[in-house]
Structures are given as structure tokens and as C-alpha cells.
mmCIF file of C-alpha atoms in Angstrom:
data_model
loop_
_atom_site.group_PDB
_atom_site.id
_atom_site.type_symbol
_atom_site.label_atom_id
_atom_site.label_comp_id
_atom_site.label_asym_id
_atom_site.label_seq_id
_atom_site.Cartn_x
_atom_site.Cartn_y
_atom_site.Cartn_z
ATOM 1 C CA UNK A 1 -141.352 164.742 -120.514
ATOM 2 C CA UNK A 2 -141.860 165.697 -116.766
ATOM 3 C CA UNK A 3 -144.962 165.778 -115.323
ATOM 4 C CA UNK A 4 -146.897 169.167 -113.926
ATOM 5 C CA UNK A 5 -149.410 168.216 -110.990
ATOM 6 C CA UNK A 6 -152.010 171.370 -110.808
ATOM 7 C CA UNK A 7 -154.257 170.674 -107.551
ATOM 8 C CA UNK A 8 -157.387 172.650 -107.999
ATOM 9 C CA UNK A 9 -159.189 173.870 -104.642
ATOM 10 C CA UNK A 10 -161.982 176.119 -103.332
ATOM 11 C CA UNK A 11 -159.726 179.826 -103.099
ATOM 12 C CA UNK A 12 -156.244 178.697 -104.682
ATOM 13 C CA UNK A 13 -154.315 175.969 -107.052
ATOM 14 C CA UNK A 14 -151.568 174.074 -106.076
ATOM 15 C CA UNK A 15 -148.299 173.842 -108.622
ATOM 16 C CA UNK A 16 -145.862 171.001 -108.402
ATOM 17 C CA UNK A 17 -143.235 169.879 -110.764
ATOM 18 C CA UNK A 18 -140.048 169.450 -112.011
ATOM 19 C CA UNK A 19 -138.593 173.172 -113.239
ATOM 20 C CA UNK A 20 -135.692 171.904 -114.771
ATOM 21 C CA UNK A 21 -133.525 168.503 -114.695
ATOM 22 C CA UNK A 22 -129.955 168.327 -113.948
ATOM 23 C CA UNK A 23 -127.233 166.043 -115.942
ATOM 24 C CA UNK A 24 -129.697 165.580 -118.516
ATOM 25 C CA UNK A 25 -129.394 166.896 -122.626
ATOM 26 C CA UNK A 26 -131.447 169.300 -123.610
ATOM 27 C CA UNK A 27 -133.117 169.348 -126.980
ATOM 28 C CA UNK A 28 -131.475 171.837 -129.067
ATOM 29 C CA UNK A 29 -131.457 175.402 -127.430
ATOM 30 C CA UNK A 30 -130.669 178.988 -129.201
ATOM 31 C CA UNK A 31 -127.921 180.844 -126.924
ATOM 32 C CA UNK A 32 -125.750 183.587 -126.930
ATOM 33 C CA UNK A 33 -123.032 180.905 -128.234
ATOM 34 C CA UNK A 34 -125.889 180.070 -130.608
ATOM 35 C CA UNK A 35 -127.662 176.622 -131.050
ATOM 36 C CA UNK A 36 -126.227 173.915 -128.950
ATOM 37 C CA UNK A 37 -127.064 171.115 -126.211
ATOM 38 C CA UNK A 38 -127.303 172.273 -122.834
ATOM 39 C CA UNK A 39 -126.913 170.515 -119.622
ATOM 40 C CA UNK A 40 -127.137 172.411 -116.681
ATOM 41 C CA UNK A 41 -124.702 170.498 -113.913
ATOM 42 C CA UNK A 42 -125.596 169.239 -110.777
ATOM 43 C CA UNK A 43 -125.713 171.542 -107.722
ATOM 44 C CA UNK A 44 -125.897 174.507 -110.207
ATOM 45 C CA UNK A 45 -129.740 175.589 -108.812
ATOM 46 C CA UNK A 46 -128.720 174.191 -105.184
ATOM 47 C CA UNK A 47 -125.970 176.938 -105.410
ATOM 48 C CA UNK A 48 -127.757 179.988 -107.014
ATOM 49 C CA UNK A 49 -130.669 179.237 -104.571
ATOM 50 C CA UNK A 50 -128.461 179.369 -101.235
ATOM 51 C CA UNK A 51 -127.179 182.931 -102.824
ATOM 52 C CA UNK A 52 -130.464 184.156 -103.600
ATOM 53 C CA UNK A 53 -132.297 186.738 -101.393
ATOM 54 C CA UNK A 54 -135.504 185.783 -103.259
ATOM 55 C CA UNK A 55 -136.805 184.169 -106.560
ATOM 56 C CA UNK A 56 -139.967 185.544 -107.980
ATOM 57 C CA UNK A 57 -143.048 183.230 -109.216
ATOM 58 C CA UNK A 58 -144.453 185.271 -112.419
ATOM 59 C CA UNK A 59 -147.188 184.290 -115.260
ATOM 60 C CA UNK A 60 -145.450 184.212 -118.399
ATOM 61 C CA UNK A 61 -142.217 186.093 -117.267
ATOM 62 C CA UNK A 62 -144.242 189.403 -116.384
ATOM 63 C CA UNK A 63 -143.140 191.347 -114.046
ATOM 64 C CA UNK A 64 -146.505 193.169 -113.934
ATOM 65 C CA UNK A 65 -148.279 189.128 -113.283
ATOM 66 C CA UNK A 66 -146.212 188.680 -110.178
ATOM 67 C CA UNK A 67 -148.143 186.023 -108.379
ATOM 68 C CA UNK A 68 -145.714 185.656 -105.380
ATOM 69 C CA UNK A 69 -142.002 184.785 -103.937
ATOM 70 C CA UNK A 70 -139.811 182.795 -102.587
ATOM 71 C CA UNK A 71 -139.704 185.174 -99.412
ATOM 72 C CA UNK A 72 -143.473 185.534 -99.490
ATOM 73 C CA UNK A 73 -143.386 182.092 -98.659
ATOM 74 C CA UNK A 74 -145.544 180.619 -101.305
ATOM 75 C CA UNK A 75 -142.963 178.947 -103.619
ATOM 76 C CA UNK A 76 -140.622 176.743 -102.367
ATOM 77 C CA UNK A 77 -137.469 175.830 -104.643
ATOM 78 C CA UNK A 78 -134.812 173.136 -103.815
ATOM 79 C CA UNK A 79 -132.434 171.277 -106.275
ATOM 80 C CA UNK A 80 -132.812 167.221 -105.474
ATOM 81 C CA UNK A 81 -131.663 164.266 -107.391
ATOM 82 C CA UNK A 82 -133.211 164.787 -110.105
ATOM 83 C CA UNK A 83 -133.703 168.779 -110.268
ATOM 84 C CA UNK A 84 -135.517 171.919 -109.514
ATOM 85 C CA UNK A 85 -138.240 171.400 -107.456
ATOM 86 C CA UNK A 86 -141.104 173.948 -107.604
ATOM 87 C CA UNK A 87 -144.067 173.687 -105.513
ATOM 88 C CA UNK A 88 -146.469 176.926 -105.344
ATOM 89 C CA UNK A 89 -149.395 178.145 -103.936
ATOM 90 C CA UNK A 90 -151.406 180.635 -105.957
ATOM 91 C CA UNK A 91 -154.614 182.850 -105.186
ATOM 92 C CA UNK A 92 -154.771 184.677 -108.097
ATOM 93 C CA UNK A 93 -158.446 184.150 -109.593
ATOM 94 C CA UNK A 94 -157.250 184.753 -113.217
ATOM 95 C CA UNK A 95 -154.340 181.547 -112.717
ATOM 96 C CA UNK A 96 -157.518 179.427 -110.439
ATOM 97 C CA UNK A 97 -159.865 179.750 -113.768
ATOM 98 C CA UNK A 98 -156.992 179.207 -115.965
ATOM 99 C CA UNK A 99 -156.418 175.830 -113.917
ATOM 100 C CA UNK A 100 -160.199 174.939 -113.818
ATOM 101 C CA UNK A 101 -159.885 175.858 -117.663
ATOM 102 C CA UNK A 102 -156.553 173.589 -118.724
ATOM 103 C CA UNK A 103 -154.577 176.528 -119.710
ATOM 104 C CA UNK A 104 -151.502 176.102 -117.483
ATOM 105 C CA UNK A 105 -149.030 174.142 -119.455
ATOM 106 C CA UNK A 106 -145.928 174.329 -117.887
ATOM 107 C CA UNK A 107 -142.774 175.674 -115.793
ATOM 108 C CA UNK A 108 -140.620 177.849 -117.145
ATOM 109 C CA UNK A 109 -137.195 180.370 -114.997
ATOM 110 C CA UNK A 110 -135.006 182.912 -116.144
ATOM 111 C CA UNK A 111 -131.395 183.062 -115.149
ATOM 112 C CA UNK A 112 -127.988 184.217 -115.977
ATOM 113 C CA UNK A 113 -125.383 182.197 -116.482
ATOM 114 C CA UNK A 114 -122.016 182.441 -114.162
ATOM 115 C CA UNK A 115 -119.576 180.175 -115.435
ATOM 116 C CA UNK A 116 -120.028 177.156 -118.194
ATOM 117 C CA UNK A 117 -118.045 174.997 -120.851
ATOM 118 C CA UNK A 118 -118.792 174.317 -124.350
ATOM 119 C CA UNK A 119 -117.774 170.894 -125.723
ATOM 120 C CA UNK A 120 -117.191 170.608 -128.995
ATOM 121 C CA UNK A 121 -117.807 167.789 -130.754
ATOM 122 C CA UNK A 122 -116.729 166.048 -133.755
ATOM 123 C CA UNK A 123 -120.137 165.280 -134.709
ATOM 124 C CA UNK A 124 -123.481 166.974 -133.486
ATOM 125 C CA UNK A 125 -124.542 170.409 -131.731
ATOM 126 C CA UNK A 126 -121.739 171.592 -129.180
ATOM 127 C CA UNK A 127 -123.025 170.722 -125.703
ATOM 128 C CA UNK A 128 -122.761 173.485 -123.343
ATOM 129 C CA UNK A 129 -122.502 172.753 -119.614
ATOM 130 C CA UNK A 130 -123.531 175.297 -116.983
ATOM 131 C CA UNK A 131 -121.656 174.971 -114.197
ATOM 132 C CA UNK A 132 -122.911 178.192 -112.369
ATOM 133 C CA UNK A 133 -126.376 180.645 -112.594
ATOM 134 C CA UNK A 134 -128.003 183.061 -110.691
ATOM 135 C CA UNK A 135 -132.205 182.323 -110.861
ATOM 136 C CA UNK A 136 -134.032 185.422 -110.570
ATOM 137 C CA UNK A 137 -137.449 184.010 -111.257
ATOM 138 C CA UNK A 138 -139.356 180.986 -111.961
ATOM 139 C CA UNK A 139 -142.639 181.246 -114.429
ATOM 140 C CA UNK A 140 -146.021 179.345 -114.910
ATOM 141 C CA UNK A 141 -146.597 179.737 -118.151
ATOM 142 C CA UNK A 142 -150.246 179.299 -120.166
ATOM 143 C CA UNK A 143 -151.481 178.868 -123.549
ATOM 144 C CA UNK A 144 -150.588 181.851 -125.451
ATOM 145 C CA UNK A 145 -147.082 180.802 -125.177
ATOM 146 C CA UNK A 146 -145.282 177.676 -126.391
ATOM 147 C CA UNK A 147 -144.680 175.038 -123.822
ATOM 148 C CA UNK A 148 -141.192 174.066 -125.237
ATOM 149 C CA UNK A 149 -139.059 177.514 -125.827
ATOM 150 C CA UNK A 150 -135.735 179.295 -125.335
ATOM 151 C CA UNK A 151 -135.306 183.149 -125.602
ATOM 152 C CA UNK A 152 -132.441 185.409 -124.877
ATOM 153 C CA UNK A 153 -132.581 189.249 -123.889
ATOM 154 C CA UNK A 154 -130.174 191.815 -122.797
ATOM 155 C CA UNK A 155 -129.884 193.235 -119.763
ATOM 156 C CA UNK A 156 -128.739 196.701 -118.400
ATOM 157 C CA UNK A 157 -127.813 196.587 -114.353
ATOM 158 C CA UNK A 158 -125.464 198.913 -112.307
ATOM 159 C CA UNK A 159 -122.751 196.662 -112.820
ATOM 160 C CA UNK A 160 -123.114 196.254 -117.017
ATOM 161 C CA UNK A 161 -124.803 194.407 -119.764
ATOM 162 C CA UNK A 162 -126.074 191.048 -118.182
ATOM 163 C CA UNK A 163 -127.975 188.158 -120.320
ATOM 164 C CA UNK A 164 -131.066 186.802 -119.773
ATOM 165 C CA UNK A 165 -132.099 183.360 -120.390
ATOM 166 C CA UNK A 166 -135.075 181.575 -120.494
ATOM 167 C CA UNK A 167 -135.787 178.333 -120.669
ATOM 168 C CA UNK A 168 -139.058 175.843 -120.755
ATOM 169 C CA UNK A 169 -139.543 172.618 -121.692
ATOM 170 C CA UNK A 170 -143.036 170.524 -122.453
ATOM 171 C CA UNK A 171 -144.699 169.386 -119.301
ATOM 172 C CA UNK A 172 -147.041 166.176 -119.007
ATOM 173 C CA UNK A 173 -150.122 167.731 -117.198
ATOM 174 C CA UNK A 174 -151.786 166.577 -114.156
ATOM 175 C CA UNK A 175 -154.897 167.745 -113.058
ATOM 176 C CA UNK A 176 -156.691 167.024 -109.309
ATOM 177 C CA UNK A 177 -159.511 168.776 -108.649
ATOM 178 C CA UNK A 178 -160.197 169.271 -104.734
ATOM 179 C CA UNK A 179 -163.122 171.620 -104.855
ATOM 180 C CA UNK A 180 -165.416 170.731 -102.473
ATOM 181 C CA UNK A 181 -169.151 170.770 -103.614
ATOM 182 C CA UNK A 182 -171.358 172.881 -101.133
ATOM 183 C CA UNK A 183 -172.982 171.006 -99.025
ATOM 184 C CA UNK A 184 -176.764 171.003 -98.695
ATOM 185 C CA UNK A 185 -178.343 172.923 -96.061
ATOM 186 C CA UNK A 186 -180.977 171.544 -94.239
ATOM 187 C CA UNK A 187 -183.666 173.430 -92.943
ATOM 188 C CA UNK A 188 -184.390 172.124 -89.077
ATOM 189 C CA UNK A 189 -187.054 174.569 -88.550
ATOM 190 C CA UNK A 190 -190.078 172.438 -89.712
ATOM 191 C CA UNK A 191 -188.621 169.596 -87.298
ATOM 192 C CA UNK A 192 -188.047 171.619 -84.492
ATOM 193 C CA UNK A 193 -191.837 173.043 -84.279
ATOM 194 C CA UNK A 194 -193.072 169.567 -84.499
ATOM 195 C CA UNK A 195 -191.046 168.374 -81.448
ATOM 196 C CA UNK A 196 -192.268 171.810 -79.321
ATOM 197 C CA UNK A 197 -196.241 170.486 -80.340
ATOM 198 C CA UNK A 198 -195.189 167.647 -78.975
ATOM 199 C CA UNK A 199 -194.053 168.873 -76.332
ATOM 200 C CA UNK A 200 -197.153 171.386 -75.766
ATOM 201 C CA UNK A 201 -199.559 168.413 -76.340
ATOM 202 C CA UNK A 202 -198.539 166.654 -73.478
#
């Protein structure tokens, strides 16, 4: 299970965690080749992200709960060792209170795969290895949908049919809260008419 660290501050929320892992089984996914293993191969997202312009950062896939971009400069996306990297910054008061309120629960990105291999195998679910994808969008996704889900949808661009996958997996939650408590303000009048008696009495 990867872990999802959700700093909470004053005007915004922090998002940090693991999107995806590379070289690593999947539990079992429903595809267009139906249900198999996936492992999505190293340097896949390092790839896709060097081609893409931008990648979108949405609330539960909506388009319409866009909550910023790669070239808005408030998610940042890189493949490392281990495998996509997301850390965002959102202002959006509706994803703060969900924060405050627990109800962020994971990562989630839609993509289209490029070039892959099923293995068959003897024994067990086929394991499909994706070798190449283009990632249009990563998602934060809440409570009202499951934290551990695959769905597949079709598609119509200029250039044909095109599938779209999504994929998100269960997320160990981390929540630091970095709201600052308003300080109390201190009233210097009363002191500073005491000091000008003084003053006056001498």
C-alpha cells in the first residue's frame, strides 16, 4: 500500500505520493484484453511525461473539477525509482475542507496505452506489460469513489477511436496539519496611556 501525505495549511493543501509504481504486479485489473496482471515498465511515465505538453490535476476524473496543471505549475510529475511522483498544490476550498474532513483517499491518472505485451501463462491471470502510454491527467480522488478501481471508456479524437484507462490503487493516508492558530492580539493602548501619565507627572 503506498502512502498519501495531505499537508493541511491556512489557504491550500499539499498532495504528495506515489501515483503509480513501476515493475511491480498489479492486483487483478479489467482491460480491454479483459482481466489480467498489469505491470507498467520502467521509464514508461518518464517517457509519456517528456512528450507531454501538459497533464491535468482533476477531482475524480472531472473535467468540470479541474483543480490545476502541469503547465500551471502546481503539479509536478517525474518517474523515479520507484514510480510516479505527484506532488500538488491545491486552493480549491471544496478539496481544503475535504482534507480538514478526511475525504481525500487517494491518487488516481488516466492514460492510453501505446505499445504493451501480454504474457500468458500456464497458470494464473495473463500479465500484461505496458511498455508505452500517453498520461493525459492525474486525479485526487475522494470518498464517493472507491479507492482501489479500474475503468475503461472509449474515446473519439480526430485521429479515431482511442481507449481510456484508469487506474487507482488504495493509498495509506497521511495527514499534517500546518494551520497556524491566530495569534492573540494584544491591546497596547491601556499600557501606552499609563507610560504618557508618567510621563506628564513628572
Amino acid at each position: 500500500m503506498r502512502k498519501l501525505r495531505i499537508e493541511i495549511r491556512n489557504d491550500s493543501v499539499v498532495i504528495d505520493g506515489y501515483v503509480n509504481a513501476v515493475e511491480r504486479m498489479s492486483n487483478p485489473v479489467i482491460t480491454p484484453h479483459g482481466k489480467v496482471i498489469e505491470v507498467i515498465e520502467q521509464r514508461a511515465f518518464e517517457k509519456a511525461l517528456e512528450r507531454a505538453e501538459n497533464v491535468d490535476l482533476l477531482l475524480n476524473h472531472s473535467k468540470e473539477r479541474k483543480l490545476g496543471s502541469t503547465t500551471e505549475e502546481n503539479t509536478e510529475l517525474w518517474e523515479d525509482n520507484i514510480g510516479l511522483r505527484a506532488v500538488c498544490t491545491v486552493t480549491d476550498s471544496d478539496v481544503i475542507q475535504k482534507a480538514k474532513d478526511g475525504k481525500l483517499k487517494g491518487w488516481s491518472f488516466g492514460m492510453y496505452v501505446n505499445e504493451e505485451h501480454i504474457e500468458q501463462r500456464a497458470e494464473g491471470l495473463p500479465i500484461r506489460h505496458i511498455k508505452d502510454l500517453d498520461l493525459f491527467e492525474v486525479s485526487i480522488i475522494d470518498d464517493r469513489m472507491n479507492p482501489c478501481y479500474t475503468a475503461t471508456s472509449i474515446e473519439t479524437r480526430a485521429d479515431g477511436e482511442k481507449v481510456i484507462e484508469q487506474r487507482a490503487y488504495e493509498n495509506r493516508i497521511v495527514v499534517e496539519n500546518m494551520v497556524e492558530t491566530p495569534k492573540e492580539v494584544i491591546n497596547y493602548t491601556e499600557f501606552e496611556n499609563r507610560i504618557s501619565n508618567l510621563k506628564v507627572g513628572k
